[in-house]
XYZ file of C-alpha atoms in Angstrom:
390
model
C -5.955 11.735 -25.920
C -8.926 9.531 -26.453
C -8.724 6.221 -24.387
C -11.111 3.164 -24.486
C -10.974 0.921 -21.531
C -12.972 -2.277 -21.772
C -13.778 -4.001 -18.571
C -13.646 -0.519 -16.896
C -15.178 -1.784 -13.688
C -13.260 -4.833 -13.399
C -10.427 -5.106 -10.743
C -7.656 -3.970 -13.008
C -9.946 -1.551 -14.938
C -11.420 0.239 -11.864
C -7.791 0.903 -10.770
C -6.626 2.104 -14.077
C -9.691 4.386 -14.555
C -9.181 5.930 -11.115
C -5.443 6.657 -11.597
C -6.261 8.232 -15.156
C -9.055 10.328 -13.537
C -6.414 11.466 -11.003
C -4.116 12.614 -13.850
C -7.058 14.119 -15.735
C -8.122 16.246 -12.687
C -4.441 17.229 -11.966
C -4.503 15.344 -8.611
C -1.629 13.016 -9.772
C 1.394 14.302 -11.666
C 2.617 12.591 -14.772
C 5.785 13.566 -16.934
C 3.997 13.113 -20.228
C 0.386 12.957 -19.676
C -1.766 16.193 -19.015
C -5.350 16.796 -18.068
C -6.512 16.567 -21.722
C -7.676 12.733 -21.369
C -11.043 11.647 -22.607
C -11.679 8.238 -20.954
C -14.316 6.149 -22.370
C -15.266 3.236 -20.072
C -17.066 0.131 -21.785
C -18.469 -1.926 -18.820
C -20.318 -5.301 -18.771
C -23.734 -3.676 -18.951
C -22.698 -0.946 -21.690
C -24.648 -0.856 -25.019
C -22.528 -1.995 -27.901
C -23.031 1.200 -29.418
C -20.587 2.710 -27.054
C -17.856 0.502 -28.461
C -18.827 1.199 -31.973
C -18.750 5.085 -31.352
C -15.431 4.894 -29.544
C -13.760 2.806 -32.217
C -14.176 5.547 -34.753
C -11.433 7.863 -33.415
C -9.982 6.522 -30.162
C -6.534 6.802 -29.827
C -5.423 4.038 -27.517
C -7.199 0.867 -26.406
C -6.845 -0.962 -23.068
C -8.714 -4.309 -23.553
C -9.109 -5.632 -20.100
C -12.453 -7.266 -20.240
C -12.618 -11.085 -20.191
C -14.414 -14.106 -18.886
C -12.988 -15.861 -15.749
C -15.696 -17.957 -14.131
C -18.143 -18.713 -16.613
C -21.236 -21.100 -16.172
C -20.327 -22.885 -19.232
C -17.013 -23.731 -20.588
C -17.996 -22.469 -24.042
C -18.261 -19.011 -22.582
C -14.622 -18.782 -22.367
C -14.169 -18.289 -26.200
C -17.214 -15.999 -26.396
C -16.068 -13.736 -23.809
C -12.164 -13.855 -24.304
C -11.780 -14.343 -27.966
C -15.187 -13.244 -29.436
C -15.432 -10.085 -27.709
C -11.826 -9.261 -28.839
C -12.459 -10.024 -32.444
C -15.642 -7.951 -32.305
C -13.527 -5.175 -30.970
C -10.839 -5.477 -33.552
C -13.446 -5.581 -36.301
C -14.978 -2.309 -35.272
C -11.431 -0.662 -35.331
C -10.689 -2.251 -38.759
C -14.255 -0.721 -40.124
C -12.991 2.663 -39.064
C -9.449 2.149 -40.292
C -8.237 2.917 -36.690
C -4.917 1.334 -36.202
C -4.330 2.672 -32.609
C -2.322 0.572 -30.086
C -4.040 -2.220 -28.250
C -3.081 -3.223 -24.678
C -4.370 -6.767 -24.213
C -4.701 -8.210 -20.596
C -3.914 -11.803 -21.109
C -2.973 -14.473 -18.489
C 0.121 -16.705 -17.807
C -2.563 -19.568 -18.395
C -2.310 -18.726 -22.004
C 0.432 -21.153 -22.012
C -1.628 -23.866 -20.536
C -4.028 -26.411 -22.444
C -7.188 -25.715 -20.630
C -10.467 -23.988 -22.009
C -9.527 -20.451 -20.130
C -5.923 -20.591 -21.494
C -6.800 -21.600 -24.795
C -9.271 -18.765 -25.015
C -6.693 -16.260 -23.912
C -4.214 -17.498 -26.334
C -6.679 -17.014 -29.203
C -7.263 -13.513 -28.109
C -3.545 -12.845 -28.128
C -3.371 -14.250 -31.716
C -6.033 -12.126 -32.780
C -4.848 -8.998 -31.408
C -1.268 -9.811 -33.208
C -2.722 -10.701 -36.451
C -4.952 -7.284 -36.354
C -1.382 -5.539 -37.091
C 1.155 -5.881 -39.793
C 4.348 -7.606 -38.672
C 6.120 -4.335 -38.778
C 3.663 -2.750 -36.412
C 3.181 -5.578 -34.003
C 6.154 -4.887 -31.694
C 4.895 -1.370 -31.133
C 1.217 -1.753 -31.157
C 0.259 -5.069 -29.946
C 0.943 -4.757 -26.242
C 0.210 -8.195 -24.737
C 0.523 -8.766 -21.014
C 0.500 -12.227 -19.625
C -0.394 -11.307 -16.056
C 0.171 -13.751 -13.157
C -1.934 -13.479 -10.050
C -2.841 -9.554 -9.298
C -3.381 -8.516 -5.885
C -4.549 -5.236 -4.440
C -7.558 -3.116 -3.323
C -10.908 -3.742 -4.877
C -10.336 -7.288 -5.991
C -13.498 -9.552 -5.714
C -13.072 -12.129 -3.003
C -14.336 -15.831 -3.743
C -13.783 -15.191 -7.432
C -10.344 -15.997 -8.935
C -7.857 -14.381 -6.482
C -6.641 -16.368 -3.490
C -5.136 -13.214 -1.967
C -8.307 -11.390 -2.155
C -10.368 -14.325 -0.633
C -7.797 -14.670 2.183
C -7.609 -11.037 2.998
C -11.533 -10.691 3.093
C -11.942 -13.609 5.306
C -9.227 -13.079 7.696
C -10.180 -9.307 7.944
C -13.860 -10.232 8.576
C -13.103 -13.217 10.945
C -14.186 -15.992 8.475
C -12.500 -19.317 8.058
C -9.861 -19.849 5.195
C -8.970 -23.179 3.348
C -5.497 -23.824 2.496
C -4.920 -27.094 0.421
C -1.113 -26.827 0.036
C 0.630 -24.130 1.863
C 3.796 -24.728 -0.102
C 2.330 -23.867 -3.418
C 4.452 -21.077 -5.151
C 2.654 -17.977 -5.944
C 3.840 -15.332 -8.557
C 2.015 -12.281 -8.000
C 2.103 -8.525 -9.012
C 0.578 -5.691 -7.178
C -2.289 -3.646 -8.620
C -0.391 -0.243 -8.300
C 2.632 -1.583 -10.244
C 0.275 -2.963 -12.820
C -1.532 0.368 -13.263
C 1.848 2.053 -13.446
C 3.208 -0.135 -16.113
C -0.034 0.202 -18.125
C 0.125 4.015 -17.982
C 3.706 3.506 -19.230
C 2.408 1.628 -22.149
C 0.040 4.511 -22.853
C 3.184 6.770 -23.261
C 5.140 4.405 -25.227
C 7.289 3.099 -22.232
C 6.112 -0.374 -21.983
C 8.362 -2.765 -20.333
C 9.026 -5.517 -23.071
C 10.252 -9.065 -22.707
C 10.338 -10.480 -26.085
C 6.908 -10.772 -27.706
C 5.400 -9.691 -24.465
C 4.922 -6.798 -22.197
C 5.513 -7.329 -18.375
C 5.216 -5.696 -15.096
C 8.764 -5.355 -13.901
C 8.070 -5.865 -10.184
C 7.218 -9.368 -9.373
C 6.843 -11.151 -6.023
C 7.163 -15.028 -5.572
C 6.099 -16.517 -2.162
C 4.626 -19.657 -0.942
C 0.944 -19.523 -0.137
C 1.637 -20.557 3.423
C 3.946 -17.403 3.792
C 1.124 -15.082 2.569
C -1.359 -16.625 4.932
C 1.137 -16.271 7.909
C 1.587 -12.613 7.175
C -2.114 -12.081 6.938
C -2.745 -13.471 10.400
C 0.039 -11.413 11.611
C -1.449 -8.218 10.401
C -4.526 -9.095 12.341
C -2.520 -9.492 15.507
C -0.779 -6.248 15.241
C -3.588 -4.367 16.905
C -2.717 -6.234 20.015
C 1.130 -6.194 19.737
C 1.210 -2.764 17.964
C 3.770 -3.803 15.364
C 3.726 -2.631 11.837
C 4.713 -4.414 8.740
C 7.910 -4.008 6.643
C 7.156 -0.593 4.966
C 10.174 -0.489 2.614
C 9.544 0.876 -0.807
C 8.367 -2.187 -3.056
C 8.275 -4.682 -0.060
C 5.789 -7.402 -0.569
C 4.716 -6.777 2.855
C 3.820 -3.276 2.452
C 1.763 -3.971 -0.532
C -0.075 -7.039 0.999
C -1.023 -4.843 4.186
C -2.465 -2.017 1.972
C -4.644 -4.848 0.479
C -5.605 -6.526 3.720
C -6.866 -2.999 5.283
C -8.947 -2.512 2.336
C -11.182 -5.543 3.173
C -11.692 -4.457 6.793
C -15.392 -3.915 7.715
C -15.992 -0.183 8.781
C -16.465 -1.153 12.365
C -12.792 -2.322 12.436
C -11.550 0.920 10.982
C -10.695 2.036 14.541
C -9.500 0.023 17.591
C -8.627 0.908 21.323
C -5.101 1.315 22.791
C -4.091 0.493 26.430
C -3.909 4.002 28.250
C -1.493 3.898 31.256
C -3.131 6.399 33.477
C -2.112 7.730 36.861
C -2.518 11.128 38.724
C 0.126 12.552 36.397
C -1.738 12.020 33.112
C -1.289 9.057 30.624
C 1.081 7.351 28.489
C -0.073 5.234 25.527
C 1.946 3.276 23.149
C 0.758 3.570 19.641
C 3.394 1.425 17.425
C 6.101 -0.864 18.483
C 8.713 -2.177 16.197
C 11.947 -4.249 16.478
C 13.674 -2.234 13.834
C 12.558 1.344 14.179
C 11.680 1.738 17.975
C 8.385 2.807 19.716
C 6.041 5.561 18.913
C 3.752 6.844 21.926
C 1.601 9.800 23.036
C 2.071 11.343 26.569
C -0.356 13.655 28.306
C 0.846 15.586 31.193
C -1.558 17.230 33.784
C -1.127 21.056 34.702
C 2.005 21.538 36.746
C 3.188 17.846 36.283
C 6.929 16.909 35.965
C 7.581 13.681 34.180
C 10.881 11.834 33.293
C 13.762 12.556 35.801
C 15.852 9.604 34.399
C 18.575 8.873 31.944
C 19.670 5.950 29.692
C 22.867 4.322 28.375
C 21.662 3.772 24.915
C 18.254 4.545 24.458
C 17.357 7.792 22.871
C 14.143 9.547 22.340
C 12.643 12.457 20.348
C 9.956 14.614 22.188
C 7.404 16.880 20.271
C 4.824 18.927 22.278
C 1.743 19.117 20.002
C -0.516 20.885 22.612
C 0.025 23.080 25.544
C 3.275 24.517 26.675
C 6.124 23.024 28.739
C 9.737 22.786 29.660
C 12.274 20.149 28.715
C 15.431 19.949 30.691
C 18.598 17.968 30.308
C 21.834 17.512 32.308
C 24.688 15.433 31.624
C 25.063 12.710 34.239
C 28.186 12.934 36.518
C 30.478 15.865 37.500
C 32.759 18.173 35.522
C 36.511 18.551 36.274
C 35.772 20.646 39.155
C 33.494 18.311 40.793
C 30.438 20.239 39.982
C 27.097 19.063 38.228
C 27.043 19.857 34.613
C 24.834 22.762 33.575
C 21.133 22.179 32.867
C 20.104 22.702 29.229
C 16.672 24.056 29.017
C 14.130 24.179 25.966
C 10.856 25.791 26.248
C 8.240 23.967 23.987
C 4.661 24.583 23.063
C 2.069 23.108 20.437
C 2.432 26.613 18.770
C 5.895 25.907 17.517
C 6.334 22.044 16.597
C 9.728 21.159 17.183
C 11.921 18.035 18.108
C 13.994 18.001 21.265
C 16.333 15.026 21.491
C 16.807 13.061 24.553
C 20.780 12.330 24.586
C 22.100 9.143 25.934
C 23.985 9.854 29.194
C 21.748 13.009 30.131
C 19.079 12.807 32.649
C 16.041 14.544 31.522
C 12.439 15.648 32.356
C 9.547 17.243 30.831
C 7.347 19.944 32.797
C 3.791 21.094 31.832
C 3.994 24.817 32.749
C 0.353 25.419 32.340
C -1.828 25.678 35.490
C -5.184 24.886 33.560
C -4.360 22.799 30.455
C -2.835 19.471 29.791
C 0.207 19.022 27.635
C 0.384 16.551 24.791
C 3.643 15.343 23.703
C 4.595 12.706 20.875
C 7.389 10.674 21.829
C 9.544 8.347 19.583
C 12.126 6.035 21.417
C 14.877 3.907 19.327
C 13.802 0.900 21.024
C 10.505 -0.641 22.306
C 10.367 -0.741 26.160
C 11.604 -4.022 27.540
C 10.927 -4.305 31.377
C 13.791 -6.829 31.512
C 16.338 -4.403 30.304
C 14.558 -0.942 30.713
C 17.918 0.849 30.301
C 16.031 3.693 32.585
C 17.724 5.101 35.661
C 16.088 7.547 38.044
C 17.978 11.016 38.740
C 16.539 14.367 39.116
C 17.551 17.074 36.463
């Protein structure tokens, strides 16, 4: 399949090209597309001959090129309508009736120079095909605001600008936090466009749509972004539920971090036994930490009413012991359950509520490293932790 992508280095184009190249290289699986893809990228600085040659036998066109911020308003019609008609003329000259995806805008409904130029482009694409073909081959998307990685800040995306400025400690300006934003995420856009390529476009009347849409107030988005910035201090993480807006916005925010902020320090609680360092704290999914035990050291020796934990030794060797609290029917201590663990065999040992437990580094020379997950973040006011030797 021979695919022409105009605006290939723009925000949507760059993401689409990257994923098609993943499919072409076999790095991403697709139920229909294989590795036999020929992708022709038409960029702002490409010679027009590239377009002319491609139009001879291209199988599919993604027409993503357009003008958003011209110097003169007349450039809207030149860039959004004029270039579209030039593309369509070249296809007609070669009797090429391949399907065309047109990246339009919700502003095509508005009476402003940009909207008028986008509407003219839509009409041109529709009239390129016969009435019988339009429904199948004129694939017009009126995109709302698109957000995600590689979007240019201070251009035409408030989300990109806010992500960039907050990530880089720059000021932002919010004129009206109650403005309602309708947003689609770039990965959802690319997935939908590739669906259109395989005759699985999502349709709504005369238009195609991205099915997953997010609607929030501008102030809510800003609050989330500042919350992301604070997470390095409070160790929280965003909602990572599939298709959650917060998950997508966080990925976008991270993509604007400068390289010097890719890493950040954690507070290590160090004593003669080793160290204990929290990595993540969440109200819904508990706490994740790393524990380092010095040779011969025993840690733990306590039990919990409700708190439960998972221990995974990833380096070194040790012994984890658990004993049910209290006495059996004969007045004797309950038996001790022992689990020998090491980084050579990764496994989980559960710390059971009502069982006192410990972890012992059996090495005389090496530290033991243990990943620990607890179902709740530690609260010093309600620690639910009671000393008792195993």
